[in-house]
Structure formats: structure tokens, C-alpha cells
Amino acid sequence: MASVRFTVTPTKAEDLPGLSDTSPDISSRSGARVRFGSRESVNRSDPLSEGSGGGTTTAGGAETPDYSNVEQDGNSKISSVYINNTHGVDDDDFYDRNLALFEEEMDTRPKVSSLLNRLANYTNLTQGAREHEEAESIGEKKKASKSPQMGTFMGVYLPCLQNIFGVILFLRLTWVVGSAGVLQALCIVFICCCCTLLTAISMSAIATNGVVPAGGAYFMISRSLGPEFGGAVGLCFYLGTTFAGAMYILGAIEILLMYIAPKAAIFVSKNPEGEGAAMLNNMRVYGSICLLLMSLLVFVGVKYVNKLASIFLACVIVSIVSIYIGALVSAFKPPHFPVCMLGNRTINGHEIDENQCAKTILLQIKEPVERTTYLWKQFCQGPEINATCDQYFLSNNFSEIEGIPGLASGIISENLWSSYPSRGDVLEKASLISTHDAHPASTQQPYVFADITTSFTLLVGIFFPSVTGIMAGSNRSGDLKDAQRSIPIGTILAILTTSIVYLSSVVLFGTCIDGVLLRDKFGDSVKGNLVVGTLAWPTPWVIVIGSFFSTCGAGLQSLTGAPRLLQAIAKDNIIPFLRVFGHGKANGEPTWALLLTALIAELGILIASLDLVAPILTMFFLMCYLFVNLACGLQTLLRTPNWRPRFSYYHWTLSFLGMTICLALMFISSWYYAIVAMVIAGMIYKYIEYHGAEKEWGDGIRGLSLSAARYALLRLEEGPPHTKNWRPQVLVLLKLDEDAHVKSPRLLTFANQLKAGKGLTIVGTVVSGNFLQSYGEALAAEQTLKHLMDKERVKGFCQCIVAQKPREGISHMIQSSGLGGMKPNTVVMGWPHAWRQSEDPQSWKTFINTVRVTTAAHLALLVPKNISLFPSNSEPCTEGYIDVWWIVHDGGMLMLLPFLLRQHKVWRKCGMRIFTVAQMEDNSIQMKKDLATFLYHLRIEAEVEVVEMHDSDISAYTYERTLMMEQRSQMLRQMRLSKSDREREAQLVKDRNSMLRLTSIGSDDDDDTDVQMTWTKEKTSQYRATHSGCSTPEGFRDMLSIRPDHSNVRRMHTAVKLNEVIVNKSHDARLVLLNMPGPPRNTEGDENYMEFLEVLTEGLERVLLVRGGGSEVITIYS
């Protein structure tokens, strides 16, 4: 029969009768929390305890009504007495019986339902104006936060329109069309719009690949390409937005001083040459005042800026509509804006009195009298008819043409082609007849002159800011009802709308307006009217007022958005010196960031020319868009698992096409600005890389690194490296003491000097114990190693292995370190210090075992002896030699190591000497020649010396030294044996009849002695008689009477003779490199092997024992 047990704790008493045991889903009942207990089960038909009524005591001891007795079909009850709540835990802490396997991990691995619940309650408020607006209402009740309700139209489409349409459309687009011609102007607009459309597609993919909080483009790039790229491009985007604010303010001041109130100018020049400078000074003064007022408005309250935004947007829309209506009206009734021409040269309308576009006029006083006009005085030396005049003036006549011929005039045929004037050129109409046999025009004459030299590339840089502003939708993602749907649709629709407006405007301007008026940037030929305003219906003032307010609004938006962008960068804490700009007012308003923004914008104001500021922000915006495209293309190509955008109409080819267009536009518009922008971004990138806070955002650059590493590792796996490509990939074995401190940190210093900071370095250690219990110790050891690596500036990886025995751990590390072709080929380990004085032979046995393991693994081995005497990185050797004793050839390691060491500043000034040993039968002179030739071919500079070692009899010293070594080994062995015997006898008394497994005698492993026997009195006495030779005086006498082994004597003889020669020649060397002999095949001679190495290196201060890996590491061939 099915058995179930559950406890119901309803939150309302009226919910109780609604429960029944037939309910298929108890947990879905409203207001009830159902938790299953553990360990026990209760049969439904069993009679329930009757002693469980009344009340229950909670974990806190308080009496609460017992709602756990619930009637089931009238006779069954479920009682809380069956809940095993012995740990005093509330019912809420018991989990469904289906998840009982996971209940101990619920704190780190929550249930899916609780995770989904947390995600459902997640709110993302933009770091923009809305919450600041609410916070500014001091004294008012704080409004309850509403869920985002803005749709695509209000939340994305209209903000993007407002940000894209701007000052360039009203002040410069007619001039762009007139200079470049309709065809090239269409090309400029089309390229710029394609750039932003492709960027919008990439941005939509990124924006729909998760929630994008405040920061917009910065957030997308930094989380996709990493903090270095994010910080660099984020600051570029910030600078672009700040300079955009300066550009909009300059545009507003230009409209004010030229078209609304020309008499408000403070600086007025009396001669034409100084008019430009005076105008720039007026722009600087009024621009600074306007910037100050706007900054104060933003500081006082963002809510005022937000309330004005809709008014500014309405101004933009009304202005654009008036242009279209005016173009249509011009087909039937063109507006009358006459342009005065002398020959084919354009006359400045400000110089014409009472519309007198003529040389002379007839005045009817009593009889017709011919009088000269004001223009006559400008070209002649006096008002008289017979005065000396300009030759061109005399040769050509004045005429008037219509500035707005109208939609049906066919003027587009003249405006199709480009006409790029140079600075100081007079604006001319090619279709008018004129004689050019006169001198060039003088600036003193009332012509309309070009103020700057124009070109296709210049116009691209000036026009591009008019297509920026596509990030407005992604910046407001927190206010949107469905950001994943609204951002792509709204942004792309806004770009398509503005692109159509720009392209149609280019055609309309070329169709309706005469070419000379199009090229007249400031409308001088039509008495200072705004050129685009002449086309507007019903009056030019619609455009003038509308464009003024729209530019003011755009400037306010820039001064509002830029500080928040800087605040977002500062709060991410990736650029340390920007931290102060993360703070602000109590409501979060970025006060310090606003101050910095105003100061940077003031720099743009001081430039004072719209045409010079526009290319600057073009660079910064193009760089930002370039990296948005790069981020999308990179994520798509890498196919990272987290790359799942809801917007599916993207492709990596589109992203890379957009990136290419951005890069091309940067260099087309201004190559030197492009280089400056890249240098700024590069400097910020390197600064963040070296000094910034480390952030892990799961970025695409990390994914790119993984893909590149995988590709490279697979390529390396194809075969063993060629000798020319061999380089030491080092595994450094370090030992930690009881306090988890590294015993020989100089080993890492030496490895760093060997690698000169390059190549693969793995630093490993072994923690004794069980992995399950010692995992925390392993993490602490790893952190210790990382700290030491940072201190020694070693670039590499840490590896910490937990093993029962150190020698097994080292063996596992040597076998498993590295990956594919990036495995270590060289092991560096320290010499066992004071091994003779140690009673426990574990250290030197582990050392010898490691030598055997590295030999078996065909790895090179480096053992620095007296490592504490090796120089640190701050102690360079100013003189001396590195001596190489090349006794046997094992791959050329001895030749390569000094060369590598001398790449480091510590050993750079040391010379190199190579010694080799010649026996009696060798020709030492020929050997020296051959060795010198070999080194020449190796391109290694070194002094060469051949040392002759004559055959000699084994000296008494050698014999005595061998005897002392063997006696010491025997004595230590017997002492360890007797100690273990005493332990066995104690164990024998305790467990006389038990089966014992003997451990290794005097060591930590089981491979030396592995005996299993039943101990009896006879066997014990027999074992003691055969093994404990030194437990009696007779045993000592036997030990003293031993004779040394002949092979040991020969080895000792070699060690003594070599040591004599090495000490004689290299006693003053800074470092001695020496072939390391291999350990004996018979493990019984291990202790003697250590003694041989001690004798070999006796009397030398710094020794590096080198053992090759069996493969050639150096070659004479190129």
C-alpha cells in the first residue's frame, strides 16, 4: 500500500478544509506551503496517534496552533508527530521527498522553482533619469516602482529619431549636397546609413542576448569583448557623446548669431578678413555661457530635461515636415529668394541695398538720372561713372537668379556633379557666361567666398554625426515592456526612417535649390537666411526656431547621457583613476562626472567651429560602432554556448562588413584623427590591462583566446617539436612547510631568470593527505604559489596535487602536467637540504625517485644546489663567468642553458667558459679545435678549455671516503632496523595471534619491503638474529670489519678526481653547470648515490646539476 507523509502549514485558516488526499497537486493550493519530511513513511490506513492534538512547539519554543491535523476522507489524519524534526528546523526547511538526495546541497544548488521565482522578481531599472527624477522630489512620498510599460514606439523609435536627427540636417546637409553633388551626396549618406544599419543589426543581436542595463554601448562591448576593450571603447564613446554636446551647442549658437539675432554679436570686425575670427570668438563666449546654463539645468534636475524632450522632438518633426511641404509647394509656387550674380560669381546679399543688383539705376527726379549703386562703390574707387573699377566688374554684368527654382525647374541636372571649392574661392555658377580675363577676386569685394577647402573625405566626417544616436533604445532597456522585441524593431525602423529622410532630402535639395545657394554654407547670398529655411513652408522661421530648439535639446541629452556613461564605467572599477566619478548626489546623480563632462565639452566649445568638432566625434563614434560589430561577429564565429540572441536576422559577414565600413570611414574622413583616436583607445586598453581591476565577465576575447589556444594545441599535437623550436617548458617543484610557506622561493627566481619571463612555466607542489579532507589546504597552497609567482613576476600556472605520499604526488604531477603539445619538458627541483643529518630518509628517497621518474618520462632535470646563494632579480652579476663542465653529451642542454640565462639582466654581463674532459687516449689539442668550431656553428660565444685527466691509482683518501660512506649507510640502516624491531615486539605483545602487514622499513612507501607473515616466537628470534646486526657489540665489530664495494670505490674515485679539477678551475665562477650522473639501477645504492653527488659538488658555491631528457635541444643548422 502506498505510503506518504506530508505536513501542511496553511497561511489562512479558511484554506484548511480545501485539502484532500485526492488532490493531485497539493503544493499548488493557494496559500499553503507543503513540505515533505525525511527518513520515515506513514501508511495512510494506519491509525494515527491521538496524542498529537492541541499545539506544537516550534524551534524557537513558542506555542502555535497545530494545523497539521487534517481530516482525510473523514477518518484519516496526518500528524506532525511523524516529522522527524529532531534538529529544531522549521517545516519550511524540509524539502520535497523527490529532492531528498539533494537536500544537503540546497544552499549552493537551489531548487529550480526558487531560482525561477527569483528571476521573475528581478527588476532592471535603467541608470538614467527616471529613478533620479523620482528621487529629486524631496518631501514627496516615494512612488511604488511600476513595472516597465514603454512600448516600441515611445520607448525606442521616438528616442532614436530624436537622437539621430540633429544639427547637421539643418545647418550642413544643403552645403554637403551643393559641394559633393547629388550623386556623391547620396553616396555619402548611403555609406553612413549602411554603417549605422549594420551596426544596429549587430547591436540588436547583442542587446537581445540577455538583459542590457544602463551604459548601453559600453555595457554591450565590455561584456562581449572584456574590460580592456570595454573600458577603452566606453571612454571613446563617452568622449564622442561629450563632444557631440559641444557640437550641438555650437550649432545652436550659430543659429542664434547668424539667423535669429545677428546684432547680439559681441565681437565685430570692421574689415572682411577679420570676420571669421570675430565670429569664432562670439561662438566661444556664447557657447561657454550656453554650456554653463545647460550644465546647471542638468545638475538641478534631470526631470526638467526629460519633460522638455518631447517638446524638442516635436520641433524636429515639425521642421522636417515643413521642408517636405515646402518642396512640394515649390513645384507650383516657388518662394522668391533672388541671388545676385556678377557674371557667374555670387554676390553677398548683405552688400545689396534695397535689392539693387545692378551697376547703375535710373532715378526719376525731374528727368531720368543714372546713379551708381552701392555695389559700384565696392568694385570701383569712387561713386563716379568714370571711376577706375575692377576689370572683372567692367567685363561682366549683374543678373538675378532664383535661389529656389522649384521642384519642376530641372535644376537637378546642374546639381548632379560635384564642385569642391578651395578656401577663399568665389562661389560660381558654371552655367552662366562670364569673362575670366581679369585678376582673381579680392576678399575686399562683396563676393561669397568658401570658408574652408572641401573634399569628399571632409564631407564624410562632417556628415557622419547626423546618423549617430542609434544607441538611444538600448540605453532605455529598463523602461521597456519587452526589450528583447522592442530594441531591434524600434532601432532598425528609426534608422530606416532617418535614412529615407536623409536620402530624400538630398534629392529634394538638389531638385529645388540652385547650386550656388546650396554651396553657400551660411546663406550670405540670400541676406543671411538659413538655406534649408528658404525651402521651408510657410516661412523660414519654422526651420530656424525648430532647429534652434532641437539642437538645444540634443545638447541637453548629451550632457545628461555622457555623465551617466562615465559613472557606469567608474562604478565598474576597471579604471582606477576614474573611481571618484562613480560618486554623486544622494539620489545617484553623477555630480563629479557632470563636472568633468562640462570641462571636456568646453574644449570643444573653444574650438568654436562646427566643421572642426564634427570629425572628432565622428572618430569616437565610429570606433565605438566598429567594436559593436566586432563583438557580434566574434561571438557568432566562436559559437559560444551563451550566444543565443532572440534577434535572428544577423550574420557574422554583416558584422565584419559593418566593421570594415567603420574602419574605412575613419581613415576616409580624417586619417590623423583616426590615428589619434586609436592611440587614445590603445593607451586606455594597456592601462586597464596592467593597472585596472581584474574583471571576469565571460567576454568574447576570453572565448577567442580559448579558440586560439585550442587551435594552437591541436596544431602542436601533430608531431614532436623540431630541435630549432625546442625551448624549456618548465615544471618547478616547490616544497611547502607546515605553515604553507614555500621553503625555497629562490627556485622560482631561478626559473624566472631561465625563462626571461617567457614560455610555459608550471609551478607545482604536493600536499600530503586525502583529497576529500585536504581540499582546503590545496586551495591555500595554490594561493600561496600564485602570490609568490606574482611577487617574482613569473607568468605561468599553478598546480597543486593532493596525495598520500609525496613521491606518488610528484610522479602524478610529472605525468599529468600540461596539455597536448604544451607539456613540460624540463623539471626544476631543489636539492634535499641536510639530508645526511636527517633520521628520516624520505626527503632524499623522494629526490632520487623524482630523478628516476623524470628519466623515465624523458624530461630534462635541473637541480640547483645551494639555491639560497643564487642571486635574486635585484642582484645582477657585474662580472665573472658561467662555467660549463661538459663531461657527457645528453642533448646539448649544457650549451643552451647559459645562453638562456644570459638573456636575463642578472646574468647578462657574465662570460661563458666551457670545459671538457680528455682522457689519456684523447687528442686534447684536436678536441679543443673541434669544440671551438662546434661553438662557432652554434653561434655561442665562449672560452674553450680541455682538461686532461690522467689515469691514476685510487688514493687512500678515496678508499677511506668510500669506507666511511658504506659504514655510515650500514649504521643508519641497522639503527632504523632496531627501532622497527622494538615497535614490532610491542605490537607482538598486544596482538600475538593477529596477521600483520609489515610496513616499509624506515620509509613511507611499500615498495622496499612488503612482507606478510604470522609472527611466532621462533620466527621473531630468527629475524632478529639475521637483521639486527648492530644491536650488540658484536654487530658493531662486524660493521667495522666490512670492506668497501669495488664499484663504489671506482665511483668515488671519479667523483673525487672530477671535484678536484672543477674546484681548481671554477672556484671563482658565478655558476657552475655540471652533468648530473644518473641514479643506480639497483635501489640499494641510493644513499651512496647521494654521497657521490655531494663529493662531486664539494667546495663549489653555486652548482646547477643538469640531466638531459634524451633528445637534442640545440642544432648548428638554421
XYZ file of N, CA and C in Angstrom, residues 755-927:
519
model
N 63.738 31.581 -17.865
C 62.735 31.786 -18.898
C 62.740 33.214 -19.418
N 63.362 34.135 -18.682
C 63.321 35.571 -19.008
C 61.883 36.031 -19.178
N 60.983 35.469 -18.351
C 59.590 35.890 -18.355
C 58.755 35.325 -19.480
N 59.297 34.394 -20.279
C 58.555 33.882 -21.434
C 58.435 32.369 -21.344
N 57.546 31.832 -22.207
C 57.384 30.387 -22.279
C 56.476 29.850 -21.196
N 56.277 28.546 -21.240
C 55.375 27.888 -20.297
C 56.109 27.596 -18.986
N 55.502 28.004 -17.900
C 56.022 27.678 -16.576
C 54.871 27.151 -15.733
N 55.036 25.960 -15.202
C 54.052 25.390 -14.284
C 54.737 25.218 -12.935
N 54.145 25.801 -11.914
C 54.692 25.697 -10.566
C 53.806 24.729 -9.791
N 54.416 23.643 -9.302
C 53.619 22.608 -8.645
C 54.119 22.282 -7.260
N 53.201 21.785 -6.472
C 53.555 21.289 -5.141
C 52.626 20.139 -4.802
N 53.025 19.361 -3.803
C 52.239 18.196 -3.371
C 51.843 18.404 -1.923
N 50.547 18.258 -1.658
C 50.030 18.329 -0.290
C 49.732 16.908 0.160
N 50.311 16.513 1.290
C 50.108 15.155 1.793
C 48.724 15.047 2.434
N 48.029 13.969 2.126
C 46.733 13.736 2.745
C 45.732 13.166 1.772
N 44.479 13.181 2.220
C 43.365 12.695 1.412
C 42.705 13.892 0.734
N 42.366 13.751 -0.539
C 41.836 14.892 -1.279
C 40.543 15.426 -0.674
N 39.684 14.532 -0.216
C 38.400 14.983 0.331
C 38.594 15.820 1.581
N 39.578 15.460 2.409
C 39.804 16.217 3.644
C 40.764 17.390 3.447
N 41.636 17.297 2.447
C 42.701 18.297 2.301
C 42.459 19.266 1.155
N 41.215 19.327 0.665
C 40.946 20.209 -0.467
C 41.200 21.672 -0.105
N 40.807 22.053 1.095
C 41.042 23.436 1.545
C 42.521 23.759 1.624
N 43.316 22.807 2.131
C 44.766 23.017 2.183
C 45.345 23.180 0.782
N 44.798 22.412 -0.154
C 45.295 22.502 -1.530
C 45.007 23.879 -2.111
N 43.807 24.417 -1.846
C 43.481 25.760 -2.338
C 44.397 26.811 -1.707
N 44.643 26.666 -0.405
C 45.533 27.613 0.279
C 46.942 27.533 -0.299
N 47.410 26.311 -0.571
C 48.742 26.142 -1.158
C 48.799 26.782 -2.547
N 47.709 26.628 -3.311
C 47.667 27.222 -4.648
C 47.725 28.743 -4.574
N 47.005 29.316 -3.612
C 47.042 30.773 -3.438
C 48.442 31.240 -3.033
N 49.117 30.451 -2.190
C 50.489 30.788 -1.796
C 51.405 30.817 -3.015
N 51.259 29.816 -3.867
C 52.094 29.757 -5.073
C 51.796 30.931 -6.003
N 50.516 31.253 -6.158
C 50.147 32.373 -7.036
C 50.719 33.685 -6.517
N 50.651 33.860 -5.206
C 51.195 35.082 -4.605
C 52.700 35.174 -4.851
N 53.391 34.048 -4.684
C 54.832 34.041 -4.914
C 55.151 34.294 -6.386
N 54.346 33.724 -7.289
C 54.562 33.940 -8.721
C 54.376 35.409 -9.087
N 53.358 36.035 -8.499
C 53.157 37.464 -8.751
C 54.339 38.281 -8.233
N 54.828 37.888 -7.062
C 55.947 38.614 -6.465
C 57.199 38.482 -7.321
N 57.422 37.297 -7.857
C 58.607 37.065 -8.684
C 58.363 37.386 -10.156
N 57.152 37.826 -10.482
C 56.769 38.174 -11.850
C 56.966 37.016 -12.808
N 56.519 35.860 -12.374
C 56.581 34.661 -13.204
C 55.215 34.465 -13.839
N 55.168 34.447 -15.169
C 53.928 34.194 -15.885
C 53.783 32.694 -16.063
N 52.740 32.128 -15.520
C 52.564 30.690 -15.653
C 51.348 30.216 -14.907
N 51.340 28.920 -14.596
C 50.186 28.273 -13.984
C 50.605 27.557 -12.710
N 49.631 27.389 -11.826
C 49.859 26.648 -10.581
C 49.200 25.278 -10.687
N 49.798 24.323 -10.046
C 49.192 23.000 -9.958
C 49.504 22.419 -8.596
N 48.456 22.076 -7.887
C 48.619 21.504 -6.550
C 47.939 20.144 -6.524
N 48.690 19.128 -6.160
C 48.160 17.757 -6.142
C 48.149 17.251 -4.705
N 47.031 16.643 -4.333
C 46.918 16.024 -3.013
C 47.166 14.534 -3.174
N 48.122 14.001 -2.403
C 48.455 12.573 -2.487
C 48.857 12.082 -1.104
N 48.688 10.787 -0.886
C 49.055 10.201 0.400
C 50.559 10.283 0.628
N 51.333 10.105 -0.458
C 52.793 10.113 -0.341
C 53.362 11.125 -1.320
N 54.323 11.921 -0.890
C 54.869 12.956 -1.774
C 55.414 12.415 -3.080
N 56.095 11.270 -3.007
C 56.712 10.767 -4.234
C 55.645 10.360 -5.253
N 54.508 9.835 -4.775
C 53.434 9.494 -5.696
C 52.838 10.764 -6.308
N 52.661 11.794 -5.471
C 52.124 13.060 -5.978
C 53.014 13.670 -7.039
N 54.335 13.648 -6.796
C 55.273 14.198 -7.784
C 55.210 13.401 -9.070
N 55.132 12.083 -8.938
C 55.033 11.227 -10.127
C 53.779 11.549 -10.923
N 52.639 11.720 -10.211
C 51.391 12.054 -10.901
C 51.492 13.417 -11.578
N 52.133 14.361 -10.911
C 52.258 15.707 -11.481
C 53.102 15.689 -12.742
N 54.207 14.967 -12.708
C 55.077 14.906 -13.879
C 54.350 14.240 -15.046
N 53.524 13.244 -14.730
C 52.793 12.553 -15.787
C 51.659 13.396 -16.374
N 50.996 14.183 -15.521
C 49.738 14.814 -15.948
C 49.837 16.296 -16.242
N 50.948 16.939 -15.938
C 51.034 18.385 -16.150
C 51.010 18.716 -17.633
N 50.439 19.882 -17.924
C 50.415 20.356 -19.296
C 49.269 19.781 -20.087
N 49.193 20.187 -21.350
C 48.103 19.770 -22.221
C 48.621 19.686 -23.642
N 48.441 18.526 -24.262
C 48.842 18.361 -25.650
C 50.314 18.631 -25.855
N 50.601 19.495 -26.822
C 51.992 19.841 -27.124
C 52.594 20.822 -26.151
N 51.803 21.308 -25.185
C 52.309 22.264 -24.193
C 52.593 21.572 -22.870
N 53.168 20.414 -22.944
C 53.573 19.716 -21.727
C 54.973 20.160 -21.322
N 55.276 20.136 -20.031
C 56.633 20.493 -19.606
C 57.654 19.504 -20.151
N 58.816 20.026 -20.530
C 59.902 19.145 -20.955
C 61.109 19.251 -20.031
N 60.999 20.095 -19.014
C 62.104 20.295 -18.076
C 61.543 20.396 -16.661
N 62.162 19.690 -15.730
C 61.751 19.737 -14.330
C 62.848 20.443 -13.537
N 62.450 21.400 -12.708
C 63.385 22.089 -11.814
C 62.988 21.744 -10.387
N 63.930 21.187 -9.615
C 63.627 20.887 -8.216
C 64.857 21.163 -7.357
N 64.618 21.375 -6.103
C 65.701 21.724 -5.190
C 66.451 20.509 -4.677
N 67.664 20.759 -4.226
C 68.492 19.716 -3.607
C 67.995 19.475 -2.188
N 67.892 18.206 -1.754
C 67.426 17.937 -0.373
C 68.435 18.444 0.649
N 68.086 19.485 1.319
C 68.995 20.159 2.238
C 69.232 19.299 3.484
N 70.466 19.216 3.924
C 70.850 18.500 5.162
C 70.303 17.078 5.183
N 70.425 16.383 4.065
C 69.885 15.022 4.004
C 70.684 14.063 4.895
N 71.964 14.382 5.117
C 72.778 13.476 5.951
C 72.333 13.507 7.403
N 71.927 14.688 7.879
C 71.573 14.810 9.297
C 70.156 14.303 9.590
N 69.388 14.084 8.571
C 68.002 13.680 8.784
C 67.901 12.193 9.105
N 67.178 11.895 10.201
C 66.937 10.479 10.525
C 65.976 9.854 9.526
N 65.033 10.664 9.041
C 64.033 10.154 8.104
C 64.576 10.266 6.681
N 64.724 9.149 5.978
C 65.300 9.200 4.639
C 64.291 9.610 3.566
N 63.096 10.058 3.970
C 62.043 10.314 2.992
C 62.456 11.370 1.970
N 63.137 12.431 2.425
C 63.431 13.541 1.519
C 64.357 13.105 0.388
N 65.472 12.439 0.747
C 66.379 12.064 -0.333
C 65.869 10.886 -1.148
N 65.059 10.028 -0.537
C 64.456 8.953 -1.339
C 63.464 9.531 -2.349
N 62.704 10.549 -1.907
C 61.786 11.223 -2.832
C 62.569 11.910 -3.944
N 63.701 12.503 -3.607
C 64.539 13.172 -4.598
C 65.012 12.176 -5.657
N 65.541 11.043 -5.199
C 66.059 10.050 -6.156
C 64.914 9.475 -6.987
N 63.766 9.266 -6.354
C 62.622 8.745 -7.093
C 62.202 9.726 -8.188
N 62.262 11.029 -7.876
C 61.907 12.038 -8.880
C 62.896 12.019 -10.033
N 64.201 11.813 -9.725
C 65.200 11.703 -10.794
C 64.865 10.533 -11.705
N 64.478 9.416 -11.104
C 64.136 8.229 -11.911
C 62.884 8.484 -12.757
N 61.879 9.164 -12.168
C 60.627 9.423 -12.894
C 60.883 10.349 -14.078
N 61.674 11.406 -13.864
C 61.965 12.318 -14.979
C 62.747 11.617 -16.083
N 63.650 10.712 -15.686
C 64.403 9.959 -16.694
C 63.463 9.063 -17.490
N 62.554 8.393 -16.778
C 61.602 7.508 -17.456
C 60.681 8.302 -18.375
N 60.329 9.552 -17.974
C 59.432 10.373 -18.785
C 60.170 11.132 -19.882
N 61.491 10.931 -19.999
C 62.321 11.616 -20.996
C 62.239 13.131 -20.840
N 62.295 13.581 -19.616
C 62.302 15.011 -19.328
C 63.686 15.429 -18.855
N 64.054 16.654 -19.172
C 65.298 17.204 -18.660
C 65.112 17.561 -17.187
N 66.202 17.538 -16.431
C 66.131 17.803 -14.996
C 67.221 18.804 -14.620
N 66.809 19.843 -13.895
C 67.748 20.846 -13.400
C 67.664 20.866 -11.879
N 68.800 20.698 -11.214
C 68.833 20.696 -9.750
C 69.830 21.762 -9.298
N 69.355 22.948 -8.906
C 70.268 23.956 -8.358
C 70.655 23.583 -6.925
N 71.952 23.505 -6.652
C 72.448 23.185 -5.314
C 72.902 24.481 -4.644
N 72.631 24.589 -3.357
C 72.853 25.845 -2.620
C 72.018 26.980 -3.222
N 70.727 26.699 -3.422
C 69.853 27.648 -4.117
C 69.744 28.977 -3.368
N 69.920 28.943 -2.059
C 69.800 30.183 -1.282
C 70.914 31.170 -1.614
N 72.012 30.668 -2.205
C 73.116 31.555 -2.567
C 72.980 32.114 -3.975
N 71.960 31.681 -4.725
C 71.766 32.170 -6.086
C 71.304 33.632 -6.034
N 71.677 34.441 -7.030
C 71.306 35.870 -6.990
C 69.809 36.070 -7.225
N 69.245 37.073 -6.583
C 67.847 37.438 -6.823
C 67.778 38.333 -8.058
N 66.580 38.687 -8.457
C 66.407 39.517 -9.648
C 66.950 40.922 -9.457
N 67.138 41.331 -8.216
C 67.643 42.681 -7.950
C 69.148 42.692 -7.683
N 69.821 41.562 -7.902
C 71.258 41.458 -7.645
C 71.998 41.012 -8.907
N 72.113 41.872 -9.912
C 72.794 41.454 -11.147
C 74.280 41.214 -10.938
N 74.793 40.233 -11.640
C 76.231 39.937 -11.590
C 76.949 40.890 -12.544
N 77.838 41.677 -12.012
C 78.528 42.672 -12.840
C 79.720 42.094 -13.586
N 80.212 40.936 -13.128
C 81.361 40.321 -13.788
C 81.365 38.838 -13.432
N 82.365 38.130 -13.954
C 82.502 36.708 -13.638
C 82.116 35.828 -14.811
N 82.106 34.516 -14.529
C 81.877 33.547 -15.591
C 80.796 32.561 -15.183
N 80.121 32.070 -16.212
C 79.284 30.871 -16.057
C 80.091 29.729 -16.664
N 80.475 28.763 -15.814
C 81.319 27.656 -16.260
C 80.469 26.438 -16.569
N 80.715 25.863 -17.732
C 80.005 24.651 -18.157
C 81.003 23.507 -18.183
N 80.732 22.458 -17.408
C 81.573 21.256 -17.426
C 80.845 20.182 -18.209
N 81.297 20.081 -19.475
C 80.638 19.172 -20.421
C 81.366 17.844 -20.381
N 80.845 16.965 -19.546
C 81.519 15.671 -19.334
C 80.930 14.613 -20.251
N 79.621 14.542 -20.322
C 78.938 13.634 -21.256
C 77.907 14.437 -22.019
N 77.591 13.996 -23.237
C 76.610 14.725 -24.056
C 75.241 14.074 -23.877
N 74.287 14.903 -23.438
C 72.939 14.353 -23.297
C 71.910 15.319 -23.900
N 72.178 15.784 -25.123
C 71.189 16.581 -25.840
C 71.541 18.044 -25.991
N 72.640 18.507 -25.428
C 73.033 19.897 -25.612
C 72.435 20.866 -24.618
N 71.814 20.353 -23.560
C 71.230 21.240 -22.557
C 72.272 22.152 -21.929
N 73.473 21.604 -21.715
C 74.526 22.390 -21.068
C 74.929 23.594 -21.910
N 74.804 23.493 -23.221
C 75.138 24.620 -24.089
C 74.024 25.668 -24.092
N 72.805 25.181 -24.092
C 71.659 26.084 -24.249
C 71.356 26.867 -22.977
N 71.529 26.245 -21.823
C 71.137 26.894 -20.569
C 71.901 28.189 -20.290
N 73.233 28.227 -20.430
C 73.926 29.504 -20.199
C 73.455 30.607 -21.148
N 73.183 30.225 -22.398
C 72.682 31.212 -23.359
C 71.350 31.797 -22.889
N 70.455 30.930 -22.406
C 69.156 31.402 -21.929
C 69.299 32.257 -20.678
N 70.188 31.839 -19.772
C 70.376 32.620 -18.546
C 70.920 34.008 -18.854
N 71.778 34.089 -19.846
C 72.390 35.386 -20.160
C 71.429 36.332 -20.874
N 70.250 35.861 -21.226
C 69.223 36.767 -21.748
C 68.640 37.625 -20.637
N 68.780 37.147 -19.390
C 68.230 37.882 -18.247
C 69.259 38.880 -17.734
N 68.749 39.992 -17.195
C 69.641 41.072 -16.760
C 70.595 40.627 -15.651
N 70.219 39.621 -14.844
C 71.076 39.191 -13.736
C 72.370 38.585 -14.253
N 72.290 37.794 -15.321
C 73.470 37.064 -15.809
C 74.045 37.669 -17.087
N 73.506 38.802 -17.545
C 73.863 39.318 -18.868
C 75.354 39.632 -18.999
N 75.955 40.125 -17.939
C 77.356 40.566 -18.027
C 78.348 39.455 -17.712
N 77.860 38.264 -17.501
C 78.759 37.140 -17.217
C 79.285 36.542 -18.525
N 80.565 36.181 -18.508
C 81.124 35.469 -19.637
C 80.806 33.984 -19.530
N 81.207 33.241 -20.560
C 80.893 31.816 -20.585
C 82.165 31.032 -20.891
N 82.428 30.022 -20.065
C 83.574 29.143 -20.287
C 83.069 27.706 -20.355
N 83.596 26.980 -21.319
C 83.209 25.579 -21.474
C 84.443 24.712 -21.269
N 84.330 23.787 -20.319
C 85.403 22.831 -20.032
C 84.932 21.441 -20.443
N 85.815 20.708 -21.044
C 85.512 19.314 -21.302
C 86.708 18.473 -20.857
N 86.472 17.214 -20.607
C 87.480 16.338 -20.004
C 88.050 15.412 -21.072
N 89.382 15.358 -21.135
C 90.061 14.461 -22.080
C 90.767 13.352 -21.299
N 90.618 12.149 -21.793
C 91.298 11.013 -21.179
C 92.675 10.855 -21.839
N 93.416 9.868 -21.360
C 94.791 9.664 -21.850
C 94.816 9.390 -23.346
N 93.832 8.639 -23.842
C 93.867 8.255 -25.252
C 93.354 9.352 -26.179
N 92.797 10.466 -25.621
C 92.233 11.534 -26.446
C 93.306 12.532 -26.860
N 93.097 13.140 -28.039
C 93.958 14.218 -28.534
C 93.351 15.534 -28.051
N 93.902 16.079 -26.993
C 93.291 17.247 -26.363
C 93.356 18.477 -27.262
N 94.408 18.605 -28.078
C 94.530 19.777 -28.959
C 93.435 19.747 -30.025
N 93.250 18.558 -30.610
C 92.211 18.424 -31.625
C 90.829 18.605 -31.011
N 90.655 18.114 -29.793
C 89.366 18.275 -29.110
C 89.034 19.744 -28.928
